[in-house]
Amino acid sequence: MIDITGVTKTFRGKPAVKNVSLSLADEECVGLIGPNGAGKTTLLKMLVDIIRADTGTIMIDGRPVAACKNDIGYLGQTPAFHGWLTGEDALIFSGNLSGLAGSVLQHRVTEVLHQVGLWDNRKRQVSHFSGGMKQRLGIAQAILHNPRFLVLDEPLSALDPIGRREVIHILTELKQTATIILSTHILNDAHELCERFCLMKKGQIIRDISSADFLERNGSNTIFIEFSGDVKQVLAHLSQLPFVVSAAPYERGVTVVLQEPLFKHQLLTVLLSEKIDLFKFEVTQDSLEDIFLKEVL
């Protein structure tokens, strides 16, 4: 378990992270999302002890993060490798730094190269890798020593749609056995990966909520209904309901605007109790990106 308590970091008098507290349970995948300059990268660097917090504590299973580095795998925002090394040699170098050696290291290098889809390019120099290949190599070095905690800064950047899909598949497998915190600006991909989101703005976490609750609470208030029967009669009935803001004919049905998204359950109950023959009951759901923009702008 990771516990971040009251963490603050200031650069040249300007706070990059302000009094942030956050806990991650074992095998939880948390997405850290926010605009550029929100403090995401600074928080992640403190989490892996690259930079130290001015105040506050970061503990992993009750121990200071500085004593737990072998339990952490880290992917920086821009993975950097010596260009003259091959992909395989770069991982061997990283493995040695993590304390791996001999047949154990060679087995893990082979395993992760297959896992990230770089086995066929293992003998190619990193200087000839594409951006997406370097990103996958970065993920390979982060997971090489089988860490229990993964800290990933923009793991889906520099990837084309096919590459993103491959990395999402890799991370979906990894989160079965590891605790993951990742930052990203590709919000719909984050929604697919993460069970929980932390929205950062100006160095603070302004929302910490599960994926399901986030969309439920911020969903659209608009419902589109298609049915057989007298449209005018149904409109008149819907307009009298206390939780309905408005009801109007639209194309082959009716559009209903509710006071709150949660009232959709009551609306459906009313329609069924009135024995209205429904063809469609469609909730217009905001995307995660729509909701994010409402929160941070």
mmCIF file of C-alpha atoms in Angstrom:
data_model
loop_
_atom_site.group_PDB
_atom_site.id
_atom_site.type_symbol
_atom_site.label_atom_id
_atom_site.label_comp_id
_atom_site.label_asym_id
_atom_site.label_seq_id
_atom_site.Cartn_x
_atom_site.Cartn_y
_atom_site.Cartn_z
ATOM 1 C CA MET A 1 0.000 0.000 0.000
ATOM 2 C CA ILE A 2 1.198 3.507 -0.831
ATOM 3 C CA ASP A 3 0.396 6.402 1.518
ATOM 4 C CA ILE A 4 1.137 9.985 0.484
ATOM 5 C CA THR A 5 0.436 12.454 3.294
ATOM 6 C CA GLY A 6 0.553 16.250 3.127
ATOM 7 C CA VAL A 7 3.221 16.394 0.424
ATOM 8 C CA THR A 8 4.369 19.818 -0.779
ATOM 9 C CA LYS A 9 7.135 20.768 -3.224
ATOM 10 C CA THR A 10 8.169 24.309 -4.110
ATOM 11 C CA PHE A 11 10.499 25.506 -6.864
ATOM 12 C CA ARG A 12 11.881 29.061 -6.632
ATOM 13 C CA GLY A 13 9.103 30.105 -4.318
ATOM 14 C CA LYS A 14 6.348 28.654 -6.498
ATOM 15 C CA PRO A 15 4.492 25.565 -5.224
ATOM 16 C CA ALA A 16 4.409 22.764 -7.807
ATOM 17 C CA VAL A 17 2.577 20.378 -5.463
ATOM 18 C CA LYS A 18 0.543 21.675 -2.520
ATOM 19 C CA ASN A 19 -0.401 19.544 0.485
ATOM 20 C CA VAL A 20 -1.331 16.433 -1.513
ATOM 21 C CA SER A 21 -2.576 13.335 0.316
ATOM 22 C CA LEU A 22 -3.361 10.105 -1.505
ATOM 23 C CA SER A 23 -3.524 6.381 -0.729
ATOM 24 C CA LEU A 24 -3.275 3.498 -3.198
ATOM 25 C CA ALA A 25 -4.428 0.003 -2.299
ATOM 26 C CA ASP A 26 -2.627 -3.114 -3.483
ATOM 27 C CA GLU A 27 -3.286 -4.002 -7.140
ATOM 28 C CA GLU A 28 -5.142 -0.737 -7.767
ATOM 29 C CA CYS A 29 -4.675 1.245 -10.982
ATOM 30 C CA VAL A 30 -5.011 4.996 -10.462
ATOM 31 C CA GLY A 31 -4.942 7.604 -13.206
ATOM 32 C CA LEU A 32 -3.433 11.003 -12.454
ATOM 33 C CA ILE A 33 -4.909 13.466 -14.910
ATOM 34 C CA GLY A 34 -4.641 17.193 -15.295
ATOM 35 C CA PRO A 35 -3.412 19.957 -17.612
ATOM 36 C CA ASN A 36 0.260 20.697 -18.251
ATOM 37 C CA GLY A 37 1.802 22.300 -15.177
ATOM 38 C CA ALA A 38 -0.697 20.723 -12.779
ATOM 39 C CA GLY A 39 2.065 18.996 -10.797
ATOM 40 C CA LYS A 40 1.616 15.415 -12.027
ATOM 41 C CA THR A 41 5.239 14.767 -12.983
ATOM 42 C CA THR A 42 6.553 16.412 -9.815
ATOM 43 C CA LEU A 43 4.303 14.218 -7.671
ATOM 44 C CA LEU A 44 5.402 11.062 -9.499
ATOM 45 C CA LYS A 45 9.088 11.992 -9.164
ATOM 46 C CA MET A 46 8.605 12.412 -5.417
ATOM 47 C CA LEU A 47 6.866 9.058 -5.308
ATOM 48 C CA VAL A 48 9.991 7.344 -6.681
ATOM 49 C CA ASP A 49 12.388 9.533 -4.639
ATOM 50 C CA ILE A 50 13.970 11.273 -7.636
ATOM 51 C CA ILE A 51 13.172 14.544 -5.891
ATOM 52 C CA ARG A 52 12.395 15.036 -2.213
ATOM 53 C CA ALA A 53 9.289 16.664 -0.823
ATOM 54 C CA ASP A 54 9.707 19.873 1.194
ATOM 55 C CA THR A 55 7.078 18.671 3.649
ATOM 56 C CA GLY A 56 4.938 15.570 4.073
ATOM 57 C CA THR A 57 5.649 11.846 3.888
ATOM 58 C CA ILE A 58 5.494 9.081 1.295
ATOM 59 C CA MET A 59 5.344 5.548 2.703
ATOM 60 C CA ILE A 60 5.166 2.137 1.036
ATOM 61 C CA ASP A 61 3.862 -0.611 3.299
ATOM 62 C CA GLY A 62 4.796 1.538 6.272
ATOM 63 C CA ARG A 63 8.378 2.213 5.133
ATOM 64 C CA PRO A 64 9.870 5.405 3.651
ATOM 65 C CA VAL A 65 9.960 5.322 -0.131
ATOM 66 C CA ALA A 66 13.766 5.666 -0.097
ATOM 67 C CA ALA A 67 13.966 2.198 1.483
ATOM 68 C CA CYS A 68 11.661 0.590 -1.100
ATOM 69 C CA LYS A 69 13.234 1.454 -4.451
ATOM 70 C CA ASN A 70 13.604 -2.172 -5.535
ATOM 71 C CA ASP A 71 9.832 -2.540 -5.158
ATOM 72 C CA ILE A 72 9.175 0.274 -7.662
ATOM 73 C CA GLY A 73 9.295 0.347 -11.451
ATOM 74 C CA TYR A 74 9.435 3.816 -13.011
ATOM 75 C CA LEU A 75 8.836 5.083 -16.531
ATOM 76 C CA GLY A 76 9.727 8.733 -17.002
ATOM 77 C CA GLN A 77 7.912 11.072 -19.334
ATOM 78 C CA THR A 78 10.672 10.737 -21.956
ATOM 79 C CA PRO A 79 12.486 7.380 -21.721
ATOM 80 C CA ALA A 80 16.222 7.886 -22.290
ATOM 81 C CA PHE A 81 18.701 5.191 -23.306
ATOM 82 C CA HIS A 82 22.241 5.237 -24.659
ATOM 83 C CA GLY A 83 21.718 5.230 -28.411
ATOM 84 C CA TRP A 84 24.635 2.905 -29.166
ATOM 85 C CA LEU A 85 23.156 0.102 -27.047
ATOM 86 C CA THR A 86 20.849 -2.482 -28.548
ATOM 87 C CA GLY A 87 17.423 -2.897 -27.009
ATOM 88 C CA GLU A 88 18.606 -6.100 -25.353
ATOM 89 C CA ASP A 89 21.791 -4.504 -23.996
ATOM 90 C CA ALA A 90 19.841 -1.534 -22.634
ATOM 91 C CA LEU A 91 17.720 -3.906 -20.567
ATOM 92 C CA ILE A 92 20.761 -5.859 -19.377
ATOM 93 C CA PHE A 93 22.288 -2.559 -18.233
ATOM 94 C CA SER A 94 19.062 -1.597 -16.414
ATOM 95 C CA GLY A 95 18.799 -5.057 -14.882
ATOM 96 C CA ASN A 96 22.320 -4.833 -13.468
ATOM 97 C CA LEU A 97 21.404 -1.547 -11.804
ATOM 98 C CA SER A 98 18.412 -3.306 -10.218
ATOM 99 C CA GLY A 99 20.553 -6.115 -8.836
ATOM 100 C CA LEU A 100 19.689 -8.760 -11.424
ATOM 101 C CA ALA A 101 22.446 -10.891 -12.939
ATOM 102 C CA GLY A 102 23.279 -14.104 -14.770
ATOM 103 C CA SER A 103 20.597 -16.481 -15.995
ATOM 104 C CA VAL A 104 17.894 -14.746 -13.943
ATOM 105 C CA LEU A 105 18.570 -11.463 -15.740
ATOM 106 C CA GLN A 106 18.771 -13.089 -19.177
ATOM 107 C CA HIS A 107 15.486 -14.908 -18.595
ATOM 108 C CA ARG A 108 13.736 -11.690 -17.553
ATOM 109 C CA VAL A 109 15.172 -9.736 -20.503
ATOM 110 C CA THR A 110 13.878 -12.381 -22.907
ATOM 111 C CA GLU A 111 10.511 -12.438 -21.158
ATOM 112 C CA VAL A 112 9.880 -8.693 -21.141
ATOM 113 C CA LEU A 113 11.094 -8.212 -24.725
ATOM 114 C CA HIS A 114 8.438 -10.690 -25.813
ATOM 115 C CA GLN A 115 5.898 -9.052 -23.514
ATOM 116 C CA VAL A 116 6.329 -5.580 -25.029
ATOM 117 C CA GLY A 117 6.680 -6.815 -28.606
ATOM 118 C CA LEU A 118 10.355 -5.928 -29.129
ATOM 119 C CA TRP A 119 11.910 -9.378 -29.360
ATOM 120 C CA ASP A 120 12.449 -9.171 -33.113
ATOM 121 C CA ASN A 121 14.217 -5.809 -32.650
ATOM 122 C CA ARG A 122 16.361 -6.793 -29.669
ATOM 123 C CA LYS A 123 19.623 -6.512 -31.651
ATOM 124 C CA ARG A 124 18.783 -3.123 -33.156
ATOM 125 C CA GLN A 125 20.482 -0.048 -31.696
ATOM 126 C CA VAL A 126 18.161 2.144 -29.653
ATOM 127 C CA SER A 127 19.163 5.136 -31.801
ATOM 128 C CA HIS A 128 17.251 3.457 -34.636
ATOM 129 C CA PHE A 129 14.110 2.863 -32.556
ATOM 130 C CA SER A 130 10.954 4.817 -33.306
ATOM 131 C CA GLY A 131 9.359 6.881 -30.534
ATOM 132 C CA GLY A 132 6.818 4.150 -29.893
ATOM 133 C CA MET A 133 9.525 1.481 -29.690
ATOM 134 C CA LYS A 134 11.458 3.564 -27.145
ATOM 135 C CA GLN A 135 8.275 3.916 -25.122
ATOM 136 C CA ARG A 136 7.788 0.151 -25.065
ATOM 137 C CA LEU A 137 11.451 -0.332 -24.158
ATOM 138 C CA GLY A 138 10.876 2.082 -21.282
ATOM 139 C CA ILE A 139 7.989 -0.040 -20.056
ATOM 140 C CA ALA A 140 10.188 -3.133 -20.390
ATOM 141 C CA GLN A 141 12.888 -1.644 -18.147
ATOM 142 C CA ALA A 142 10.243 -0.521 -15.639
ATOM 143 C CA ILE A 143 8.871 -4.055 -15.224
ATOM 144 C CA LEU A 144 12.167 -5.937 -15.654
ATOM 145 C CA HIS A 145 12.744 -6.563 -11.932
ATOM 146 C CA ASN A 146 9.118 -7.600 -11.258
ATOM 147 C CA PRO A 147 8.244 -4.573 -9.114
ATOM 148 C CA ARG A 148 5.121 -4.531 -6.961
ATOM 149 C CA PHE A 149 4.501 -0.856 -7.718
ATOM 150 C CA LEU A 150 4.604 0.830 -11.120
ATOM 151 C CA VAL A 151 4.877 4.601 -11.516
ATOM 152 C CA LEU A 152 4.334 5.573 -15.145
ATOM 153 C CA ASP A 153 4.533 9.132 -16.459
ATOM 154 C CA GLU A 154 2.603 9.383 -19.739
ATOM 155 C CA PRO A 155 3.061 5.704 -20.732
ATOM 156 C CA LEU A 156 0.739 6.109 -23.726
ATOM 157 C CA SER A 157 2.453 9.119 -25.272
ATOM 158 C CA ALA A 158 4.444 8.806 -28.534
ATOM 159 C CA LEU A 159 2.335 5.809 -29.532
ATOM 160 C CA ASP A 160 0.152 5.403 -32.599
ATOM 161 C CA PRO A 161 -3.314 3.829 -32.117
ATOM 162 C CA ILE A 162 -1.962 0.303 -32.634
ATOM 163 C CA GLY A 163 0.897 0.923 -30.207
ATOM 164 C CA ARG A 164 -1.481 2.374 -27.609
ATOM 165 C CA ARG A 165 -3.678 -0.676 -27.906
ATOM 166 C CA GLU A 166 -0.674 -2.967 -27.357
ATOM 167 C CA VAL A 167 0.494 -1.009 -24.309
ATOM 168 C CA ILE A 168 -3.011 -0.923 -22.834
ATOM 169 C CA HIS A 169 -3.090 -4.710 -23.174
ATOM 170 C CA ILE A 170 0.298 -4.961 -21.412
ATOM 171 C CA LEU A 171 -0.786 -2.676 -18.565
ATOM 172 C CA THR A 172 -4.103 -4.496 -18.199
ATOM 173 C CA GLU A 173 -2.146 -7.690 -17.562
ATOM 174 C CA LEU A 174 0.313 -5.978 -15.203
ATOM 175 C CA LYS A 175 -2.375 -4.489 -12.988
ATOM 176 C CA GLN A 176 -3.474 -8.003 -12.005
ATOM 177 C CA THR A 177 -0.319 -8.290 -9.880
ATOM 178 C CA ALA A 178 0.989 -4.738 -9.395
ATOM 179 C CA THR A 179 -0.205 -1.428 -8.013
ATOM 180 C CA ILE A 180 -0.074 1.185 -10.785
ATOM 181 C CA ILE A 181 -0.237 4.964 -10.749
ATOM 182 C CA LEU A 182 0.027 6.645 -14.137
ATOM 183 C CA SER A 183 -0.321 10.110 -15.525
ATOM 184 C CA THR A 184 -1.834 10.680 -18.922
ATOM 185 C CA HIS A 185 -3.540 13.218 -21.141
ATOM 186 C CA ILE A 186 -5.177 10.511 -23.303
ATOM 187 C CA LEU A 187 -8.228 10.402 -21.100
ATOM 188 C CA ASN A 188 -10.350 7.791 -22.816
ATOM 189 C CA ASP A 189 -7.437 5.339 -22.736
ATOM 190 C CA ALA A 190 -7.036 6.119 -19.028
ATOM 191 C CA HIS A 191 -10.707 5.353 -18.506
ATOM 192 C CA GLU A 192 -10.156 1.931 -20.022
ATOM 193 C CA LEU A 193 -7.209 1.194 -17.720
ATOM 194 C CA CYS A 194 -7.953 2.846 -14.393
ATOM 195 C CA GLU A 195 -10.485 2.096 -11.696
ATOM 196 C CA ARG A 196 -9.912 5.478 -10.109
ATOM 197 C CA PHE A 197 -8.986 9.000 -11.149
ATOM 198 C CA CYS A 198 -7.255 11.852 -9.361
ATOM 199 C CA LEU A 199 -7.689 15.216 -11.074
ATOM 200 C CA MET A 200 -4.866 17.678 -10.445
ATOM 201 C CA LYS A 201 -5.017 21.415 -10.915
ATOM 202 C CA LYS A 202 -2.416 23.966 -9.786
ATOM 203 C CA GLY A 203 -0.572 21.424 -7.664
ATOM 204 C CA GLN A 204 -3.598 20.090 -5.820
ATOM 205 C CA ILE A 205 -5.848 17.063 -6.199
ATOM 206 C CA ILE A 206 -9.284 18.550 -6.785
ATOM 207 C CA ARG A 207 -11.129 15.266 -7.326
ATOM 208 C CA ASP A 208 -10.416 11.691 -6.212
ATOM 209 C CA ILE A 209 -13.136 9.368 -7.389
ATOM 210 C CA SER A 210 -13.693 5.934 -8.901
ATOM 211 C CA SER A 211 -14.170 5.641 -12.643
ATOM 212 C CA ALA A 212 -17.749 4.392 -12.317
ATOM 213 C CA ASP A 213 -18.797 7.079 -9.826
ATOM 214 C CA PHE A 214 -17.055 9.805 -11.801
ATOM 215 C CA LEU A 215 -19.097 9.153 -14.917
ATOM 216 C CA GLU A 216 -22.277 8.454 -12.949
ATOM 217 C CA ARG A 217 -22.149 11.740 -11.064
ATOM 218 C CA ASN A 218 -21.120 13.769 -14.094
ATOM 219 C CA GLY A 219 -23.202 12.080 -16.736
ATOM 220 C CA SER A 220 -25.602 13.843 -19.024
ATOM 221 C CA ASN A 221 -28.999 14.976 -17.772
ATOM 222 C CA THR A 222 -30.503 14.359 -21.206
ATOM 223 C CA ILE A 223 -32.435 11.194 -22.086
ATOM 224 C CA PHE A 224 -33.736 10.283 -25.542
ATOM 225 C CA ILE A 225 -36.838 8.079 -25.603
ATOM 226 C CA GLU A 226 -38.566 6.301 -28.485
ATOM 227 C CA PHE A 227 -41.913 4.598 -27.907
ATOM 228 C CA SER A 228 -45.213 3.692 -29.517
ATOM 229 C CA GLY A 229 -48.224 5.753 -28.515
ATOM 230 C CA ASP A 230 -49.494 9.310 -28.289
ATOM 231 C CA VAL A 231 -46.491 11.636 -28.124
ATOM 232 C CA LYS A 232 -48.524 14.613 -26.861
ATOM 233 C CA GLN A 233 -50.018 12.578 -24.033
ATOM 234 C CA VAL A 234 -46.630 11.251 -22.935
ATOM 235 C CA LEU A 235 -45.083 14.727 -23.151
ATOM 236 C CA ALA A 236 -47.816 16.170 -20.959
ATOM 237 C CA HIS A 237 -47.284 13.438 -18.367
ATOM 238 C CA LEU A 238 -43.492 13.774 -18.351
ATOM 239 C CA SER A 239 -43.673 17.558 -17.972
ATOM 240 C CA GLN A 240 -45.525 17.106 -14.671
ATOM 241 C CA LEU A 241 -42.808 14.987 -13.066
ATOM 242 C CA PRO A 242 -40.939 16.970 -10.359
ATOM 243 C CA PHE A 243 -37.464 15.834 -11.477
ATOM 244 C CA VAL A 244 -38.010 16.707 -15.167
ATOM 245 C CA VAL A 245 -36.736 20.112 -16.294
ATOM 246 C CA SER A 246 -38.190 19.859 -19.802
ATOM 247 C CA ALA A 247 -39.605 17.380 -22.301
ATOM 248 C CA ALA A 248 -39.828 18.040 -26.040
ATOM 249 C CA PRO A 249 -40.481 16.067 -29.235
ATOM 250 C CA TYR A 250 -37.330 15.131 -31.141
ATOM 251 C CA GLU A 251 -37.183 13.173 -34.398
ATOM 252 C CA ARG A 252 -39.105 9.935 -33.727
ATOM 253 C CA GLY A 253 -39.262 10.307 -29.964
ATOM 254 C CA VAL A 254 -38.928 12.631 -27.000
ATOM 255 C CA THR A 255 -35.932 14.334 -25.395
ATOM 256 C CA VAL A 256 -36.138 14.657 -21.613
ATOM 257 C CA VAL A 257 -33.848 16.898 -19.547
ATOM 258 C CA LEU A 258 -33.558 15.846 -15.889
ATOM 259 C CA GLN A 259 -32.535 17.873 -12.840
ATOM 260 C CA GLU A 260 -29.793 15.331 -12.087
ATOM 261 C CA PRO A 261 -28.422 12.317 -14.021
ATOM 262 C CA LEU A 262 -29.373 10.000 -11.140
ATOM 263 C CA PHE A 263 -33.072 10.648 -11.833
ATOM 264 C CA LYS A 264 -32.885 8.496 -14.960
ATOM 265 C CA HIS A 265 -33.754 5.462 -12.837
ATOM 266 C CA GLN A 266 -36.981 7.105 -11.597
ATOM 267 C CA LEU A 267 -37.845 8.167 -15.134
ATOM 268 C CA LEU A 268 -37.511 4.621 -16.430
ATOM 269 C CA THR A 269 -39.614 3.319 -13.523
ATOM 270 C CA VAL A 270 -42.387 5.812 -14.347
ATOM 271 C CA LEU A 271 -42.390 4.889 -18.037
ATOM 272 C CA LEU A 272 -42.603 1.176 -17.289
ATOM 273 C CA SER A 273 -45.325 1.640 -14.664
ATOM 274 C CA GLU A 274 -47.385 3.567 -17.229
ATOM 275 C CA LYS A 275 -46.945 0.576 -19.588
ATOM 276 C CA ILE A 276 -45.415 2.761 -22.293
ATOM 277 C CA ASP A 277 -44.031 0.525 -25.034
ATOM 278 C CA LEU A 278 -40.382 1.655 -25.181
ATOM 279 C CA PHE A 279 -38.187 1.170 -28.234
ATOM 280 C CA LYS A 280 -35.234 3.185 -26.944
ATOM 281 C CA PHE A 281 -34.095 4.726 -23.647
ATOM 282 C CA GLU A 282 -30.760 6.370 -24.387
ATOM 283 C CA VAL A 283 -28.616 8.347 -21.972
ATOM 284 C CA THR A 284 -26.304 10.847 -23.647
ATOM 285 C CA GLN A 285 -23.085 10.191 -21.719
ATOM 286 C CA ASP A 286 -20.323 12.788 -21.530
ATOM 287 C CA SER A 287 -16.883 11.426 -22.347
ATOM 288 C CA LEU A 288 -14.202 11.532 -19.673
ATOM 289 C CA GLU A 289 -12.529 14.305 -21.665
ATOM 290 C CA ASP A 290 -15.728 16.395 -21.586
ATOM 291 C CA ILE A 291 -15.975 15.966 -17.826
ATOM 292 C CA PHE A 292 -12.282 16.698 -17.319
ATOM 293 C CA LEU A 293 -12.533 19.973 -19.242
ATOM 294 C CA LYS A 294 -15.484 21.058 -17.089
ATOM 295 C CA GLU A 295 -13.441 20.434 -13.946
ATOM 296 C CA VAL A 296 -10.106 22.027 -14.806
ATOM 297 C CA LEU A 297 -11.007 24.998 -17.008
#
